[in-house]
Amino acid sequence: MAGCGKERFEDMLHAYELGMLPPNERRELEHHLLECSYCLESVKSFEETASHLKYERSIRERIDVLAGECDKRVVTDRRKPVWWSESKTWRRFAPALVLASVCLLLILRPWNIGIQTTEEVLAHNNVLAVMYLQNLAEPDDPERLGDIATNLLITDLSESAYLQVVSSQRLYDILKLLGREGDRGVQPDVASEVAARARAKWMLSGSILQTEPRLIIATQLFDVKTGVVVGSQRIVGEPEEDIFALVDGLTIAIKHDLPLPSQALTEPDPYVSNVTTSSREAYRLLIEGKEYAYMHYLREAADCFERALEHDSTLAQAYYGLADVRQDTSYLAKALQYIDNVSQVEKHYIWATHAFATRDDSRGIELLETIVRRYPDEKEAYLRLGDAWSILGDVDSAASCYREAIRIDPLFKNAYNSLAYTYDRLDQTDSAIAALDKYIALAPNEPNPYDSRGEIYARHGRIDEAIQSFKQALEIKPDFYPSFTNLGLMYLFKGDYEGADSYFRESLAMDARPNSRLRLALVSMRSGRFGQALQILQDGIVADRLENEEPEQFDGHLMKFVLRAAIYAERGEFSRALAEEELFLKLCVKDSVRRAACSPSAQIWLLAEGGKSSEAKDELERLKSRLEEADAPMNEYELALGFLARVEGDFTLALEHFERAASARSNFYEYFILAEAYLNAGRMADAIQRFEDLRSQYTYDRAMLGHWSVKIHYYLGVAYEETGRIDDAVGQYETYLDILKDADPGLPAASDAVHRLTRLRNR
Amino acid sequence: MDLNEIYTRAREDLKCERELFDHLTDSFGLFVRQRVRNREDCEEIVQEALGAIARSFKTISIETSFAAWAYRILENKLRDYYRRKQRRAGREVALEEASEASGSWVPNPQLIHNLRTCLDRLSKANPKYAQILSAHLEGSTVEEICEVLKMSKNAVYLVLSRARKALRACLDEEENC
């Protein structure tokens, strides 16, 4: 066999063997290996050698010595290369540096997994930076016409397959790096530095000269390298002609000015209003919503998106924005309905989000990687890739993606936020706090960094520090909703139920939605006042229905049924629990976006507990078939098998299944089930370790488990008692019973705790 | 190798089916060993993936490429494995840590000796190789290595590729001595 014929892949083989390739390149190469016998055989034959290079200690030591002999600088010198010298005007570029940057534009793509089409090759060569169009007619620009025109122009030009347009976000980031955050009217030398940093070949600048009685926009197109004006345009709109039509005309004119292939002038060119909106007001609100979302002002962002929809009910980006800021996938269905009216890159984002929501994770990742292939500086895509890998449990890949996002924009505060949570998952709490400190340094006047820090503290039992952080967030923004609810949770865990309740009621007043109503039941659930909790949840269900035609769109509504089921189960009323669970499932599957994520393992458990084992087994088989057909992970099936084994009293088998089912989604519920299983199987040390871990987590997930999260103390008491740690056992029983001092009578675990405590005290 | 064509024939022909699954066993095994050091775990993951493919490859309609579809199944099985591994360890651990903790790689003394000789020889002709390797083994990312060595990523891969060729030639020579 002559060879692979694809040099690029052959060059990557050794990096692959050493484990150096980033996940997307590794994936691409492995796809190639599946189809190229030559490369596959080559890797197989070198596998043993590569293993020795990676793992054999004496070889690694030898490599270090050899590297040291070669003036090793790698691990000590971490300065970034300086791209540009300080003083330049747009006419005095150092051609070599510009040329180098253009060459590096072609070669140095840390996450570029290959340019697959001729058009993409051309697009990557043809990079245009569109600077902010100043509104000279109205310098204050109350209608934000400058932002609107700039964003529309970027969107419209980006639809070309032969052009890559630097996003407004990217330009904003570069201005921030230059210490010119928020600058609108930049001087030519600054503008060209920005364009050069963005690795643009051309730069477009311009202004709005007149708004009434007709719109007039003037632009100039420069070659970044030479500073030569490539084209000028002056577009005069007809009276009443809107900005969208003007941008359409301007796009065509600019494309004519640019030295693009002739196909660029005949490619499909949708009207910009067809990939955005035809309502100026809706678009302005969309821009504002995105700005708020970026600062984590989620309520304000949601408000803008909702107001945008009042002007244009088909605005897919607004639905998508709502799905994001409300963490509510019900809006995705609407976004998908109108997806034909968005730009290519936004389509990919929406499809990717839908893929993740329906648990088609591979597809979601593919779509995001398509974005970064086409737009290598799209830091948001890297951020979302990191989030996807994080949810899937591949923390290593997640960290890589966040680092890449930070490499693109060293001031990308959201990436530091996500990196912090990643470090936290790696149990590197100090690194997590350090990343958050960086986030705070970048955004000292924003509440979210303090809120995030509070959450990290809370996850590690540092509840007082968590409270302090949440309060700092609220000092900055007194109505910062996440910190409001987080503070309520902290007071809940501290036993200050009045304090907790007041925060939950206040948050309901701030945002009267199903999730807020759900929290009203947390105090009752935790303190064992189940009758009261059931009533609050029922009232919430009714209120949700009155407020929304389709309340099942909201997770907060569905969770009320789940919690009612859990309460009935705790009381031993399995028929009622089953009824609630079945209502939950019925509502769940009505939603096409959520349907794939609905899972009946709890229903199967309740059927078995209620003596309906044959029906339980039927549901089990249906679940298995469904998961196999979709080739979905089987952990939900394992969970169901575990429940059945537990009901039958086979705790060893139950534990095996629960261990297989355990999820990497930081799932408190499944972790609790597993800990319980260790206890039932007599593996006290494992049970203690997990319950102690659960006990130190002051999180929303734990609060949502209501009485179960309190039962941790009871279970710990039992485990301590079994292992002879009597004082510890007494302490846990006392804590448990103290929390339940006002509980409804007759709770089995509480009665047992009383008996055990009495027995231990009488010893 | 046209995997789509083999797949199409394998749906009807037993011999092609065996050829297809032999190939998948080979390649999947290699991919999984890159990520998971424990041999038993590797085999289990590969078998699970092949089982899933075997159950549906004749009935499902694959619109894009068989390789892409099959690879996605393997990825899903790997993710299942990572989840189980992390929970069994009782806390969230980095994937590489989780897999290295239970490695089952066996050193080959003769290869070690030959490798040392060849690395010494190679470092004279290709000094950057040792630098890149050392940095990588100490935990630097490719991006970090590129920045400090002032090389593009493709240039780094090229250095590695050339070193690999030279290393292979040298090791063959040492073996024949």
XYZ file of N, CA, C and O in Angstrom, chain A residues 446-525:
320
model
N -20.269 43.330 39.044
C -21.369 42.455 38.630
C -21.637 41.453 39.749
O -20.709 41.016 40.423
N -22.860 41.097 39.932
C -23.197 40.218 41.053
C -22.843 38.742 40.818
O -22.594 38.007 41.780
N -22.836 38.335 39.565
C -22.706 36.897 39.302
C -21.422 36.265 39.835
O -21.477 35.139 40.352
N -20.268 36.902 39.717
C -19.068 36.239 40.245
C -19.186 35.921 41.738
O -18.734 34.864 42.190
N -19.791 36.813 42.484
C -19.947 36.570 43.929
C -20.953 35.447 44.159
O -20.780 34.613 45.057
N -21.968 35.444 43.317
C -22.964 34.380 43.433
C -22.312 33.032 43.152
O -22.532 32.060 43.886
N -21.492 32.973 42.104
C -20.814 31.716 41.771
C -19.902 31.285 42.910
O -19.851 30.102 43.271
N -19.203 32.240 43.466
C -18.297 31.897 44.566
C -19.090 31.343 45.740
O -18.686 30.380 46.396
N -20.235 31.957 45.967
C -21.110 31.448 47.030
C -21.530 30.015 46.774
O -21.535 29.178 47.679
N -21.839 29.706 45.541
C -22.263 28.333 45.215
C -21.130 27.344 45.445
O -21.349 26.235 45.940
N -19.915 27.733 45.093
C -18.777 26.836 45.303
C -18.583 26.606 46.803
O -18.393 25.483 47.267
N -18.649 27.672 47.564
C -18.519 27.523 49.022
C -19.612 26.583 49.541
O -19.359 25.697 50.361
N -20.829 26.810 49.063
C -21.972 26.024 49.550
C -21.794 24.545 49.229
O -22.183 23.684 50.018
N -21.221 24.244 48.084
C -21.043 22.846 47.712
C -20.021 22.145 48.577
O -19.914 20.925 48.567
N -19.229 22.926 49.309
C -18.182 22.329 50.136
C -18.400 22.599 51.616
O -17.450 22.600 52.394
N -19.622 22.832 51.960
C -19.960 22.945 53.374
C -19.583 24.266 54.011
O -19.746 24.432 55.214
N -19.080 25.224 53.220
C -18.666 26.509 53.817
C -19.846 27.469 53.768
O -19.854 28.459 53.046
N -20.828 27.147 54.567
C -22.112 27.818 54.417
C -22.063 29.292 54.822
O -22.695 30.134 54.188
N -21.279 29.589 55.845
C -21.238 30.994 56.277
C -20.531 31.867 55.230
O -20.952 32.999 54.958
N -19.485 31.320 54.649
C -18.815 32.077 53.578
C -19.733 32.212 52.363
O -19.719 33.225 51.658
N -20.510 31.171 52.129
C -21.462 31.212 51.009
C -22.466 32.341 51.223
O -22.731 33.146 50.323
N -22.977 32.419 52.440
C -23.968 33.461 52.745
C -23.347 34.839 52.517
O -23.952 35.741 51.930
N -22.138 34.991 52.966
C -21.458 36.276 52.782
C -21.329 36.632 51.304
O -21.573 37.777 50.906
N -20.955 35.664 50.505
C -20.811 35.920 49.065
C -22.134 36.292 48.423
O -22.195 37.218 47.614
N -23.177 35.560 48.783
C -24.489 35.875 48.198
C -24.920 37.277 48.602
O -25.497 38.027 47.811
N -24.599 37.637 49.825
C -24.982 38.983 50.279
C -24.187 40.052 49.521
O -24.705 41.121 49.206
N -22.933 39.729 49.214
C -22.133 40.682 48.422
C -22.766 40.883 47.057
O -22.803 41.995 46.527
N -23.240 39.801 46.477
C -23.903 39.905 45.172
C -25.120 40.799 45.279
O -25.367 41.649 44.412
N -25.865 40.642 46.361
C -27.089 41.431 46.517
C -26.790 42.884 46.861
O -27.601 43.765 46.599
N -25.640 43.114 47.435
C -25.261 44.522 47.674
C -25.071 45.240 46.344
O -25.400 46.414 46.207
N -24.537 44.518 45.384
C -24.307 45.114 44.067
C -25.630 45.259 43.321
O -25.889 46.264 42.665
N -26.406 44.226 43.389
C -27.708 44.259 42.699
C -28.746 43.638 43.626
O -28.860 42.422 43.694
N -29.486 44.449 44.334
C -30.393 43.939 45.371
C -31.462 42.982 44.854
O -32.014 42.211 45.625
N -31.753 43.028 43.566
C -32.777 42.114 43.048
C -32.148 41.046 42.153
O -32.786 40.554 41.227
N -30.906 40.684 42.451
C -30.251 39.646 41.645
C -30.865 38.310 42.030
O -30.544 37.721 43.063
N -31.705 37.837 41.166
C -32.568 36.698 41.474
C -31.811 35.449 41.944
O -32.182 34.830 42.936
N -30.750 35.021 41.247
C -30.078 33.789 41.692
C -29.583 33.881 43.138
O -29.715 32.927 43.910
N -29.011 35.012 43.508
C -28.497 35.139 44.878
C -29.628 35.199 45.883
O -29.501 34.718 47.016
N -30.725 35.753 45.451
C -31.889 35.808 46.316
C -32.333 34.409 46.699
O -32.530 34.068 47.868
N -32.477 33.595 45.674
C -32.946 32.232 45.946
C -31.861 31.424 46.649
O -32.175 30.607 47.525
N -30.610 31.654 46.296
C -29.525 30.923 46.967
C -29.479 31.254 48.458
O -29.243 30.381 49.297
N -29.706 32.508 48.774
C -29.693 32.899 50.186
C -30.846 32.220 50.929
O -30.697 31.751 52.066
N -31.975 32.142 50.256
C -33.105 31.421 50.837
C -32.725 29.984 51.145
O -33.026 29.456 52.223
N -32.012 29.354 50.232
C -31.594 27.962 50.446
C -30.637 27.866 51.626
O -30.718 26.929 52.432
N -29.727 28.810 51.730
C -28.760 28.743 52.835
C -29.479 28.863 54.182
O -29.174 28.136 55.136
N -30.453 29.763 54.248
C -31.196 29.887 55.512
C -32.001 28.626 55.795
O -32.166 28.211 56.940
N -32.479 28.010 54.748
C -33.194 26.738 54.896
C -32.292 25.711 55.561
O -32.676 25.060 56.535
N -31.071 25.593 55.052
C -30.149 24.604 55.605
C -29.719 24.964 57.020
O -29.429 24.092 57.835
N -29.691 26.232 57.304
C -29.284 26.659 58.663
C -30.425 26.516 59.663
O -30.241 26.710 60.850
N -31.615 26.209 59.150
C -32.742 26.040 60.066
C -33.491 27.325 60.348
O -34.406 27.335 61.167
N -33.106 28.393 59.671
C -33.831 29.657 59.840
C -34.969 29.663 58.830
O -34.866 30.254 57.741
N -36.061 29.027 59.215
C -37.131 28.802 58.242
C -37.889 30.070 57.909
O -38.348 30.261 56.785
N -37.962 30.949 58.887
C -38.632 32.229 58.586
C -37.843 33.012 57.558
O -38.394 33.579 56.615
N -36.527 33.062 57.783
C -35.657 33.763 56.837
C -35.760 33.154 55.445
O -35.902 33.857 54.445
N -35.711 31.825 55.399
C -35.774 31.132 54.107
C -37.085 31.446 53.419
O -37.120 31.809 52.238
N -38.160 31.340 54.189
C -39.487 31.553 53.611
C -39.615 32.973 53.067
O -40.185 33.185 51.982
N -39.069 33.926 53.793
C -39.226 35.315 53.324
C -38.473 35.519 52.009
O -38.955 36.213 51.103
N -37.294 34.899 51.881
C -36.559 35.033 50.618
C -37.311 34.341 49.476
O -37.375 34.846 48.353
N -37.905 33.196 49.779
C -38.618 32.476 48.716
C -39.852 33.255 48.281
O -40.172 33.324 47.088
N -40.518 33.878 49.251
C -41.713 34.652 48.882
C -41.324 35.894 48.093
O -42.009 36.282 47.145
N -40.242 36.486 48.496
C -39.751 37.674 47.780
C -39.372 37.295 46.341
O -39.658 38.041 45.402
N -38.745 36.137 46.202
C -38.343 35.744 44.846
C -39.580 35.446 43.994
O -39.588 35.680 42.790
N -40.637 34.970 44.625
C -41.894 34.750 43.900
C -42.470 36.089 43.459
O -42.962 36.221 42.336
N -42.362 37.066 44.316
C -42.858 38.395 43.947
C -42.036 38.970 42.791
O -42.550 39.663 41.922
N -40.757 38.645 42.774
C -39.893 39.164 41.701
C -40.172 38.463 40.383
O -40.078 39.039 39.312
N -40.474 37.184 40.492
C -40.615 36.408 39.260
C -41.640 35.311 39.504
O -41.305 34.219 39.948
N -42.896 35.645 39.242
C -44.002 34.733 39.579
C -44.103 33.634 38.539
O -44.885 33.720 37.603
N -43.278 32.614 38.720
C -43.291 31.538 37.741
C -43.268 30.214 38.484
O -43.016 30.174 39.687
N -43.503 29.119 37.763
C -43.595 27.826 38.437
C -42.405 27.496 39.335
O -42.593 26.921 40.406
N -41.177 27.821 38.927
C -40.019 27.484 39.765
C -40.080 28.206 41.101
O -39.756 27.643 42.151
N -40.463 29.448 41.062
C -40.531 30.226 42.303
C -41.594 29.646 43.229
O -41.405 29.573 44.444
N -42.713 29.231 42.645
C -43.780 28.641 43.475
C -43.315 27.335 44.098
O -43.705 26.999 45.211
N -42.537 26.617 43.383
C -42.028 25.333 43.873
C -41.266 25.532 45.176
O -41.385 24.753 46.118
N -40.474 26.586 45.223
C -39.611 26.796 46.400
C -40.419 27.051 47.656
O -39.915 26.833 48.766
N -41.632 27.501 47.515
C -42.449 27.764 48.710
C -42.683 26.500 49.523
O -42.985 26.576 50.711
N -42.555 25.362 48.869
C -42.806 24.096 49.573
C -41.563 23.555 50.273
O -41.652 22.591 51.038
N -40.417 24.173 50.030
C -39.167 23.577 50.525
C -39.099 23.540 52.046
O -38.612 22.564 52.639
N -39.548 24.592 52.690
C -39.467 24.636 54.156
C -40.310 23.510 54.749
O -39.853 22.772 55.630
N -41.533 23.382 54.276
C -42.421 22.328 54.803
C -41.843 20.947 54.540
O -41.881 20.073 55.398
N -41.310 20.762 53.337
C -40.763 19.452 52.995
C -39.598 19.109 53.892
O -39.477 17.990 54.389
